[in-house]
PDB file of C-alpha atoms and ligand atoms in Angstrom:
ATOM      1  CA  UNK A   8      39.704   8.296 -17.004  1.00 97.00           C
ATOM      2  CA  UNK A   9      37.076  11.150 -16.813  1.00 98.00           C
ATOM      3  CA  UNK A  10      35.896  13.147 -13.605  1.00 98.00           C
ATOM      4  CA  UNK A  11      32.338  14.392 -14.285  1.00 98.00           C
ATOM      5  CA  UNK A  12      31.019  16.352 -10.865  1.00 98.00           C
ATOM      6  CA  UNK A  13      27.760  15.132  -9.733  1.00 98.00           C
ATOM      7  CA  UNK A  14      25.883  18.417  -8.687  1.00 98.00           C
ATOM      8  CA  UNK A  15      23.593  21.148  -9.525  1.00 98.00           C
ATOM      9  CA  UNK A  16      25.443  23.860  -7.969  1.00 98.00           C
ATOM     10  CA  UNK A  17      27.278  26.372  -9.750  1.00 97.00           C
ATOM     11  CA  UNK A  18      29.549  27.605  -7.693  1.00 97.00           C
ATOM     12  CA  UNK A  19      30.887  24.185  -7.017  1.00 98.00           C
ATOM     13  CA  UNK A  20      31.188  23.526 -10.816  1.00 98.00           C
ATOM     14  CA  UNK A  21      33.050  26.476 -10.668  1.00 97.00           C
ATOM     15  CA  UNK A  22      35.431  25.496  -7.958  1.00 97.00           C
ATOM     16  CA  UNK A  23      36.289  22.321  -9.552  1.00 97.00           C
ATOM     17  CA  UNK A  24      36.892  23.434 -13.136  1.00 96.00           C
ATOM     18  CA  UNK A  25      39.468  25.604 -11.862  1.00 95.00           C
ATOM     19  CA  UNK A  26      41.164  22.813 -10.501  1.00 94.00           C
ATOM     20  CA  UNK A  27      40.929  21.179 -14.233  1.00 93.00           C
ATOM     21  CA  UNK A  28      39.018  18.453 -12.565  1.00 92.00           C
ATOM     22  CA  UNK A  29      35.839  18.797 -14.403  1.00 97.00           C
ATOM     23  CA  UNK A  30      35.775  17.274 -17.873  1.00 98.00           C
ATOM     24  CA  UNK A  31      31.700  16.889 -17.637  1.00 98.00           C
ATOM     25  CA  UNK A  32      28.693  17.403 -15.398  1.00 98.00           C
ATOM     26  CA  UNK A  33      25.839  14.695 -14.085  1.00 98.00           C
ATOM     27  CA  UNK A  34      22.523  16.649 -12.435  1.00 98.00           C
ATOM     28  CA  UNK A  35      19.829  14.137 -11.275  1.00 98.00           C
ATOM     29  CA  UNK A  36      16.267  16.122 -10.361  1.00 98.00           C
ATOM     30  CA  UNK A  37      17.149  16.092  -6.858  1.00 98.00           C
ATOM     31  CA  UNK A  38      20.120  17.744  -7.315  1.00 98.00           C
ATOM     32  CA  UNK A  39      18.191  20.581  -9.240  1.00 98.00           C
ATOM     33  CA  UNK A  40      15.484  20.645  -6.824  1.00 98.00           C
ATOM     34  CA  UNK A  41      18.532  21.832  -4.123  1.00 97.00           C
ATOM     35  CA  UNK A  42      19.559  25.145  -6.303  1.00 97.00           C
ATOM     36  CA  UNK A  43      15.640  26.153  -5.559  1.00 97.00           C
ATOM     37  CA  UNK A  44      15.841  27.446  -9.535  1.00 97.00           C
ATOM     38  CA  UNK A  45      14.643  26.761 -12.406  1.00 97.00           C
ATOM     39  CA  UNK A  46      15.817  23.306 -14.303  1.00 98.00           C
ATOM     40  CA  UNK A  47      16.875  25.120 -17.527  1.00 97.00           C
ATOM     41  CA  UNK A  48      18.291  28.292 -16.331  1.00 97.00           C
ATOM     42  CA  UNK A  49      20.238  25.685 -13.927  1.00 98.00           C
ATOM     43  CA  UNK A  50      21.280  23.778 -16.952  1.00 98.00           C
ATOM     44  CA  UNK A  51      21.940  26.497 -19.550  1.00 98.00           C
ATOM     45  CA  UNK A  52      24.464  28.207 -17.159  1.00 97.00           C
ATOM     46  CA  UNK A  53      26.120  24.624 -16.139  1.00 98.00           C
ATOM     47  CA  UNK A  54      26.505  24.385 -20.257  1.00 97.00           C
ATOM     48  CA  UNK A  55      28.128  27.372 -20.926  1.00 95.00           C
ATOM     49  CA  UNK A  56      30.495  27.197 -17.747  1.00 95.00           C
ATOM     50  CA  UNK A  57      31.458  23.654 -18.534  1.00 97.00           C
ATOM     51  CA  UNK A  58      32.408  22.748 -22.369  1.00 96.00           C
ATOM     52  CA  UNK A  59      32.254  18.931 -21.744  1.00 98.00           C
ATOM     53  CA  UNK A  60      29.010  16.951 -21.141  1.00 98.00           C
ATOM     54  CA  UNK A  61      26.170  17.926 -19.149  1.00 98.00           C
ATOM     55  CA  UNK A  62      23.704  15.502 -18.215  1.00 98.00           C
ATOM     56  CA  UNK A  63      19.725  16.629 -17.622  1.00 98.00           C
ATOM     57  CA  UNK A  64      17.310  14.533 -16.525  1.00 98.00           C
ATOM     58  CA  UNK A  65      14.061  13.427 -18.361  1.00 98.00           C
ATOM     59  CA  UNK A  66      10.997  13.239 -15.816  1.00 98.00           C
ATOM     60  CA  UNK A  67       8.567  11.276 -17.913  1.00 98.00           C
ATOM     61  CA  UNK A  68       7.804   7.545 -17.710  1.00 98.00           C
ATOM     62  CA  UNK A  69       6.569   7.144 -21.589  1.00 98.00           C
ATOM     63  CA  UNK A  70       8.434   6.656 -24.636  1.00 98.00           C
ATOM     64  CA  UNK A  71       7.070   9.709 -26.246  1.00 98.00           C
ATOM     65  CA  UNK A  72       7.095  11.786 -23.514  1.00 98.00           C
ATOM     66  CA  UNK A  73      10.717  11.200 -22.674  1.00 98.00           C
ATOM     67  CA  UNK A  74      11.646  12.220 -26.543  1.00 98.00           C
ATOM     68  CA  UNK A  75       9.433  15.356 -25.864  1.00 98.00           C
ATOM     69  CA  UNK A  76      11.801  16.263 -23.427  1.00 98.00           C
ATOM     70  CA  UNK A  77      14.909  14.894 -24.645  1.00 98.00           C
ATOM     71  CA  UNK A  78      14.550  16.808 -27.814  1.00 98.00           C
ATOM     72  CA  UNK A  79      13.365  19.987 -26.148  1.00 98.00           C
ATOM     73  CA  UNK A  80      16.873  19.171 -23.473  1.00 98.00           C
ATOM     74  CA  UNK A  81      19.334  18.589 -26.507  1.00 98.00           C
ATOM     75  CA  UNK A  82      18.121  22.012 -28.269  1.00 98.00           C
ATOM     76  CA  UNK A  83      19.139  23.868 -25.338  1.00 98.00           C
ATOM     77  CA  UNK A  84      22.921  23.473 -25.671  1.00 98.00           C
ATOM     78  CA  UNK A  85      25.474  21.472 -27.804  1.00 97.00           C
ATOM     79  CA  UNK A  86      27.118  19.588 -25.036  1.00 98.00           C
ATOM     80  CA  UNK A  87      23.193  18.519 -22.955  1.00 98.00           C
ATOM     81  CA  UNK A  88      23.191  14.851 -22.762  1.00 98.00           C
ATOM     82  CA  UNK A  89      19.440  13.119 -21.664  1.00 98.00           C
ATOM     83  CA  UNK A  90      19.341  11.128 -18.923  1.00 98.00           C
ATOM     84  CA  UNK A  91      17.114   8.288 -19.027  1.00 98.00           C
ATOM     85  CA  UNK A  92      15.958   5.983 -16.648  1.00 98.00           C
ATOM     86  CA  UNK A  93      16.810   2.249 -16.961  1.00 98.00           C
ATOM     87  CA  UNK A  94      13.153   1.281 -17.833  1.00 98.00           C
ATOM     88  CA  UNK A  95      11.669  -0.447 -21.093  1.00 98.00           C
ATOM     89  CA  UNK A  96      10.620   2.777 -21.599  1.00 98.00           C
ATOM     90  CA  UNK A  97      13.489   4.526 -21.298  1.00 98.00           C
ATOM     91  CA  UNK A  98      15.930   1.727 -23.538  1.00 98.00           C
ATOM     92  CA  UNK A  99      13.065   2.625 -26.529  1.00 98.00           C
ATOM     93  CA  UNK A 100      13.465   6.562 -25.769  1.00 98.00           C
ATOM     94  CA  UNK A 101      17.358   5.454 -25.536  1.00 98.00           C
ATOM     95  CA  UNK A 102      17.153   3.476 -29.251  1.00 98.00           C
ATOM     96  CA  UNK A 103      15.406   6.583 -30.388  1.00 98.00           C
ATOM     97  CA  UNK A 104      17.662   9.292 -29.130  1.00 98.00           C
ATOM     98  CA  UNK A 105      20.932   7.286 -31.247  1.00 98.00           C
ATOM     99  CA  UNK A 106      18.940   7.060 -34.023  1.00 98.00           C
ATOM    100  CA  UNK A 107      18.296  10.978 -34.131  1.00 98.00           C
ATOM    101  CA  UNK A 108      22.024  11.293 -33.300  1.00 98.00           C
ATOM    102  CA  UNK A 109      21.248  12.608 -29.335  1.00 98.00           C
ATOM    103  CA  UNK A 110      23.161  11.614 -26.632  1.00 98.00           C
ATOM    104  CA  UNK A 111      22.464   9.657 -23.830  1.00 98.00           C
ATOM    105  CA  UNK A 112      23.036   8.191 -20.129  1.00 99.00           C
ATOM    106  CA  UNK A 113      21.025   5.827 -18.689  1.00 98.00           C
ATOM    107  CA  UNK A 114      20.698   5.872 -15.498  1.00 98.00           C
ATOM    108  CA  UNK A 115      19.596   3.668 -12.426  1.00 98.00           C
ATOM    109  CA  UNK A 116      21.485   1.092 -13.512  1.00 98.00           C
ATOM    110  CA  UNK A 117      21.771  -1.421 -10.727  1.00 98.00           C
ATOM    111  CA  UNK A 118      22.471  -4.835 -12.549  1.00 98.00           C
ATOM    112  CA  UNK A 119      24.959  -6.289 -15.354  1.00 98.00           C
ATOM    113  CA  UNK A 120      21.632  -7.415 -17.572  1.00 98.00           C
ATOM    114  CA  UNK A 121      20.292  -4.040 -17.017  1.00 98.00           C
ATOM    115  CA  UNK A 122      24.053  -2.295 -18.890  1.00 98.00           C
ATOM    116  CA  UNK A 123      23.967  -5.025 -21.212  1.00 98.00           C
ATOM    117  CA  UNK A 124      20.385  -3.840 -22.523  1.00 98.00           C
ATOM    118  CA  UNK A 125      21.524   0.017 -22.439  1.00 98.00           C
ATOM    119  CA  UNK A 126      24.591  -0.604 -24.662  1.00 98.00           C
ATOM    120  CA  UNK A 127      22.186  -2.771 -26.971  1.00 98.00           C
ATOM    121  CA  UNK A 128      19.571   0.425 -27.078  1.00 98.00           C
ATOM    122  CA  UNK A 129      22.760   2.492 -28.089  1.00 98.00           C
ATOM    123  CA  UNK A 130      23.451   4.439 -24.960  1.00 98.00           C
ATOM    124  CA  UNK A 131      26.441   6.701 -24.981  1.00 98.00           C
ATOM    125  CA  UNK A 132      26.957   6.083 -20.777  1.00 99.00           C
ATOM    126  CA  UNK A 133      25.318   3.962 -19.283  1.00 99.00           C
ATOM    127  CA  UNK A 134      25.293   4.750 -14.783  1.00 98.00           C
ATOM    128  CA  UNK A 135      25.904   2.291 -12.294  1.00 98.00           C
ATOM    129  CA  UNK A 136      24.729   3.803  -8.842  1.00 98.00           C
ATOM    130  CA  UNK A 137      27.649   1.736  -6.707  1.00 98.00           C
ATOM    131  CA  UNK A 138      26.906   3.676  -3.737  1.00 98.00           C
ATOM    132  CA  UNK A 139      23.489   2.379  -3.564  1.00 98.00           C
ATOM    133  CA  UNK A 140      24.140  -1.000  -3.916  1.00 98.00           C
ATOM    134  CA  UNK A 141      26.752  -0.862  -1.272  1.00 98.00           C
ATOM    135  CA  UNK A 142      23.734   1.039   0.902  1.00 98.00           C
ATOM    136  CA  UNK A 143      21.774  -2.490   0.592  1.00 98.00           C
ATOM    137  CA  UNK A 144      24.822  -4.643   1.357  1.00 98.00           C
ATOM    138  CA  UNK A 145      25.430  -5.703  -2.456  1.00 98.00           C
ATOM    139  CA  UNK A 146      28.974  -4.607  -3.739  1.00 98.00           C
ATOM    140  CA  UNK A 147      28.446  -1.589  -6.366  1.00 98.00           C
ATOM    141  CA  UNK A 148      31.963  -2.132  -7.240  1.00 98.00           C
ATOM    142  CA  UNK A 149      31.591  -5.721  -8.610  1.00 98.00           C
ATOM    143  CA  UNK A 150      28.792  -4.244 -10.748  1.00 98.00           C
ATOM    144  CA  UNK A 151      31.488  -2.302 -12.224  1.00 98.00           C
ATOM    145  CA  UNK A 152      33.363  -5.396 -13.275  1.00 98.00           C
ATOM    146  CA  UNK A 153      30.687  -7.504 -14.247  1.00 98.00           C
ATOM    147  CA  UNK A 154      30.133  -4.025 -16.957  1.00 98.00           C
ATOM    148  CA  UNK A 155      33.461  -3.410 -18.259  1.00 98.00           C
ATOM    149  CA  UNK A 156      34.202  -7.475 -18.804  1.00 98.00           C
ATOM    150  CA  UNK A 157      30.936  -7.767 -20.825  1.00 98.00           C
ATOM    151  CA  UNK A 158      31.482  -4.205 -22.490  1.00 98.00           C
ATOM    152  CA  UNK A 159      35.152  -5.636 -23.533  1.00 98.00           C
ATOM    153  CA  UNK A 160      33.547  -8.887 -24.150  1.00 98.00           C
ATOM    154  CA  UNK A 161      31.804  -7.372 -27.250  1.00 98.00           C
ATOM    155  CA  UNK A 162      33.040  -3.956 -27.930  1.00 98.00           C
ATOM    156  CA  UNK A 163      30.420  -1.999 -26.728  1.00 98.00           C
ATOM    157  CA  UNK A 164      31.066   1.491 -27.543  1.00 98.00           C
ATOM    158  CA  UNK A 165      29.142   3.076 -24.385  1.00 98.00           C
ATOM    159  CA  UNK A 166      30.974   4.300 -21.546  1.00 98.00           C
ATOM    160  CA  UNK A 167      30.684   3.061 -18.091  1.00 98.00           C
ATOM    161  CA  UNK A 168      29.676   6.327 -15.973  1.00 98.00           C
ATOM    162  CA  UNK A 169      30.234   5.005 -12.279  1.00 98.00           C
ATOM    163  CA  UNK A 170      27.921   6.798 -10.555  1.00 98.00           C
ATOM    164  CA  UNK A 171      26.681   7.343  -6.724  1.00 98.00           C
ATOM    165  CA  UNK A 172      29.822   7.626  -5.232  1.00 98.00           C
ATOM    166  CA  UNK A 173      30.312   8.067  -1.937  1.00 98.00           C
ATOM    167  CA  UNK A 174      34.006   7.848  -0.874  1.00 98.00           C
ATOM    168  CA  UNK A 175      37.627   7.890  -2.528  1.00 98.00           C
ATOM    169  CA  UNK A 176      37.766   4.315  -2.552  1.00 98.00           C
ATOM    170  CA  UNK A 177      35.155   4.105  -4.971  1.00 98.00           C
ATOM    171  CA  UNK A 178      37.410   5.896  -7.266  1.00 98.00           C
ATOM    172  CA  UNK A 179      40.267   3.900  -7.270  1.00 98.00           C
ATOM    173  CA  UNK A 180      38.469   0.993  -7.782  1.00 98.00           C
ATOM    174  CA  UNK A 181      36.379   2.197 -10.561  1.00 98.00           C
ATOM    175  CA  UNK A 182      40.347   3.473 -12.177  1.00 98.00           C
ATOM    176  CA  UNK A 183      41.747  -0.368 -11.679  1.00 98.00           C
ATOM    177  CA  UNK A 184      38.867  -1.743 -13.574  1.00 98.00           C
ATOM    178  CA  UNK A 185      39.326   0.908 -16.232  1.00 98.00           C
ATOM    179  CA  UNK A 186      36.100   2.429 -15.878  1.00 98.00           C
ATOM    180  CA  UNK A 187      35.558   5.333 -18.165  1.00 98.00           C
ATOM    181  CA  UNK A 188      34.025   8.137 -16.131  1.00 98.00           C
ATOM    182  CA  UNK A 189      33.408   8.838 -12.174  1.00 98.00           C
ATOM    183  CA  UNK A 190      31.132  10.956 -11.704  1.00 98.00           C
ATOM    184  CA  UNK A 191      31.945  12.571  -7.874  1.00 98.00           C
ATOM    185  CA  UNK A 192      30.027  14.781  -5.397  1.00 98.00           C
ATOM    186  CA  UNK A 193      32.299  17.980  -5.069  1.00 98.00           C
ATOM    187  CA  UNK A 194      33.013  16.910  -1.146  1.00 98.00           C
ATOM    188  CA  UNK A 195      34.639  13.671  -2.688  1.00 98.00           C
ATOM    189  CA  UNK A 196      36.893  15.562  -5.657  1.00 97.00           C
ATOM    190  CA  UNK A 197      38.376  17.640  -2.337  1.00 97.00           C
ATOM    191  CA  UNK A 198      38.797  14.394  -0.462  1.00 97.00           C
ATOM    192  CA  UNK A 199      40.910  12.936  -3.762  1.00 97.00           C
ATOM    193  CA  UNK A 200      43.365  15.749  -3.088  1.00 95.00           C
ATOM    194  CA  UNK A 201      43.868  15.089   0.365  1.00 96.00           C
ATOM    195  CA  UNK A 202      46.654  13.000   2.427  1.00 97.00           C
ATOM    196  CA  UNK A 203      47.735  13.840   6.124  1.00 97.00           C
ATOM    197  CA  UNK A 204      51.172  13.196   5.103  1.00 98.00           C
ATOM    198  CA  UNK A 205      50.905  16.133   2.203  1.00 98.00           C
ATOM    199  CA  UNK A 206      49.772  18.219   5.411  1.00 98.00           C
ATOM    200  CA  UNK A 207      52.162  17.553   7.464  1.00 98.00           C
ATOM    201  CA  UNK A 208      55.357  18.045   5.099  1.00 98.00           C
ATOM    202  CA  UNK A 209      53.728  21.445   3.898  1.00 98.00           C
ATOM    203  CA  UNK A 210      53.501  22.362   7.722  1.00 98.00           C
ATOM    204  CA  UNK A 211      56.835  21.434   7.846  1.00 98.00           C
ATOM    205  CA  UNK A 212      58.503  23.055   5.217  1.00 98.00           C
ATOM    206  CA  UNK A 213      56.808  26.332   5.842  1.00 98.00           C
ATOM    207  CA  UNK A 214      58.224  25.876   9.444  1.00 98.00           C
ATOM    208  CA  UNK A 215      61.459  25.135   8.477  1.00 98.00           C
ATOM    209  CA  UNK A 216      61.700  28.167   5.788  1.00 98.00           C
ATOM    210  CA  UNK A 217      60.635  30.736   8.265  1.00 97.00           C
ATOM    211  CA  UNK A 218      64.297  29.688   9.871  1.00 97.00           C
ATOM    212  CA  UNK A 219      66.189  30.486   6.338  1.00 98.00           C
ATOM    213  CA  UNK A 220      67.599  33.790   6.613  1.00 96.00           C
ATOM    214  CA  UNK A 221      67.027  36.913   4.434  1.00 85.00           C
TER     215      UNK A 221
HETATM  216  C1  E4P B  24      24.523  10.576 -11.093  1.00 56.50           C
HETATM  217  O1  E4P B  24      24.312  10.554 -12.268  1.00 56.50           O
HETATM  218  C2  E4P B  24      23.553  10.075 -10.088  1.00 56.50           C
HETATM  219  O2  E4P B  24      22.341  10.701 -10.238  1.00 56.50           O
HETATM  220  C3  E4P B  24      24.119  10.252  -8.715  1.00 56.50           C
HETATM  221  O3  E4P B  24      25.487   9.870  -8.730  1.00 56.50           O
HETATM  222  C4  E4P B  24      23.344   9.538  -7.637  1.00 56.50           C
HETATM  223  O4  E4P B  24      24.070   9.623  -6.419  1.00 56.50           O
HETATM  224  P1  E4P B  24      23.411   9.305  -4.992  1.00 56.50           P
HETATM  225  O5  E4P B  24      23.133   7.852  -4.923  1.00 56.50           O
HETATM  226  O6  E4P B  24      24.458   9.736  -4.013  1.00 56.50           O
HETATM  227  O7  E4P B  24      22.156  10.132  -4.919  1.00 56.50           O
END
């Protein structure tokens, strides 16, 4: 399984990589409208901190404008995958983009019809938002299921990015199924690490070897 890290923000990219936990990064345009700088001095420095996939966001609604950016994205930096959104217009800007050999996640994927329809277009992820769905009482997680058994089903070859995640939990889950990527906020990578009982045998053994002599 893959952790991407789901921010704009350098310095947490940063953090995280040098835990090896970063194997690729998602941005969404409000998570560049937070760093207050430019989208693609954001993106260019994310690229050449991080050697694994970056996703950058397309802001058009048209076929043909979404390939004016996607192209104009992909010539930036080797590893700059286009985020599209989970429109009609975005699966024929998706179809496009694997024909001319760029890569792609869709995104705002909140139904199993919806992935179906990305891996037809040829997406390389496609990204369930489970935290969303759980936001409107629906069960992101079951989304996730729903994907990967119809992926299997037919041998889809894009990857299930599960996206929008709020909590640990989410994680786990998204592991069992055999989900290919989470994609985390940098708060939730910390929480991964954490266990009160890790705590409190560390507290205990430092304790303990300030009693050993020499
Ligand atoms: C990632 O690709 C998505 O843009 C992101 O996970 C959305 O998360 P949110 O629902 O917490 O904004």
């Amino acid at each position: 399984m893959k952790f991407f890290i789901d921010t704009a923000d350098i310095k947490e990219i940063r953090e995280a990589a040098a835990m090896g936990l970063v194997d690729g990064v998602t941005t969404n345009p409000s998570l560049v409208a937070r760093t207050g700088r430019k989208f693609r001095d954001v993106l260019v420095e994310i690229c050449d901190v991080v050697k694994g996939p970056v996703s950058a966001e397309v802001v058009s609604t048209t076929c043909d404008a979404m390939m004016k950016e996607a192209r104009e994205l992909a010539s930036l930096r080797g590893n700059v995958v286009v985020k599209l959104p989970l429109i009609a217009e975005g699966l024929k800007a998706t179809r496009t983009c694997a024909d001319e050999g760029i890569k792609t996640n869709v995104t705002l994927c909140f139904s199993p019809n919806q992935a179906l329809l990305a891996a037809k277009a040829g997406a390389t992820y496609v990204s369930p938002f489970v935290g969303r769905l759980d936001d409107i009482s629906s069960d992101g997680m079951a989304l996730i299921g729903d994907i990967m058994t119809i992926y299997r089903n037919y041998s889809f070859a894009t990857q299930v990015l599960v996206a929008s995640v709020r909590h640990p939990e989410h994680v786990v889950v998204a592991a069992k199924l055999g989900a290919h990527v989470a994609t985390c906020p940098f708060s939730v990578l910390l929480q991964l690490a954490r266990h009160p009982l890790t705590d409190i045998g560390l507290e205990k053994f430092l304790s303990d070897w300030k009693k050993v002599p020499g």
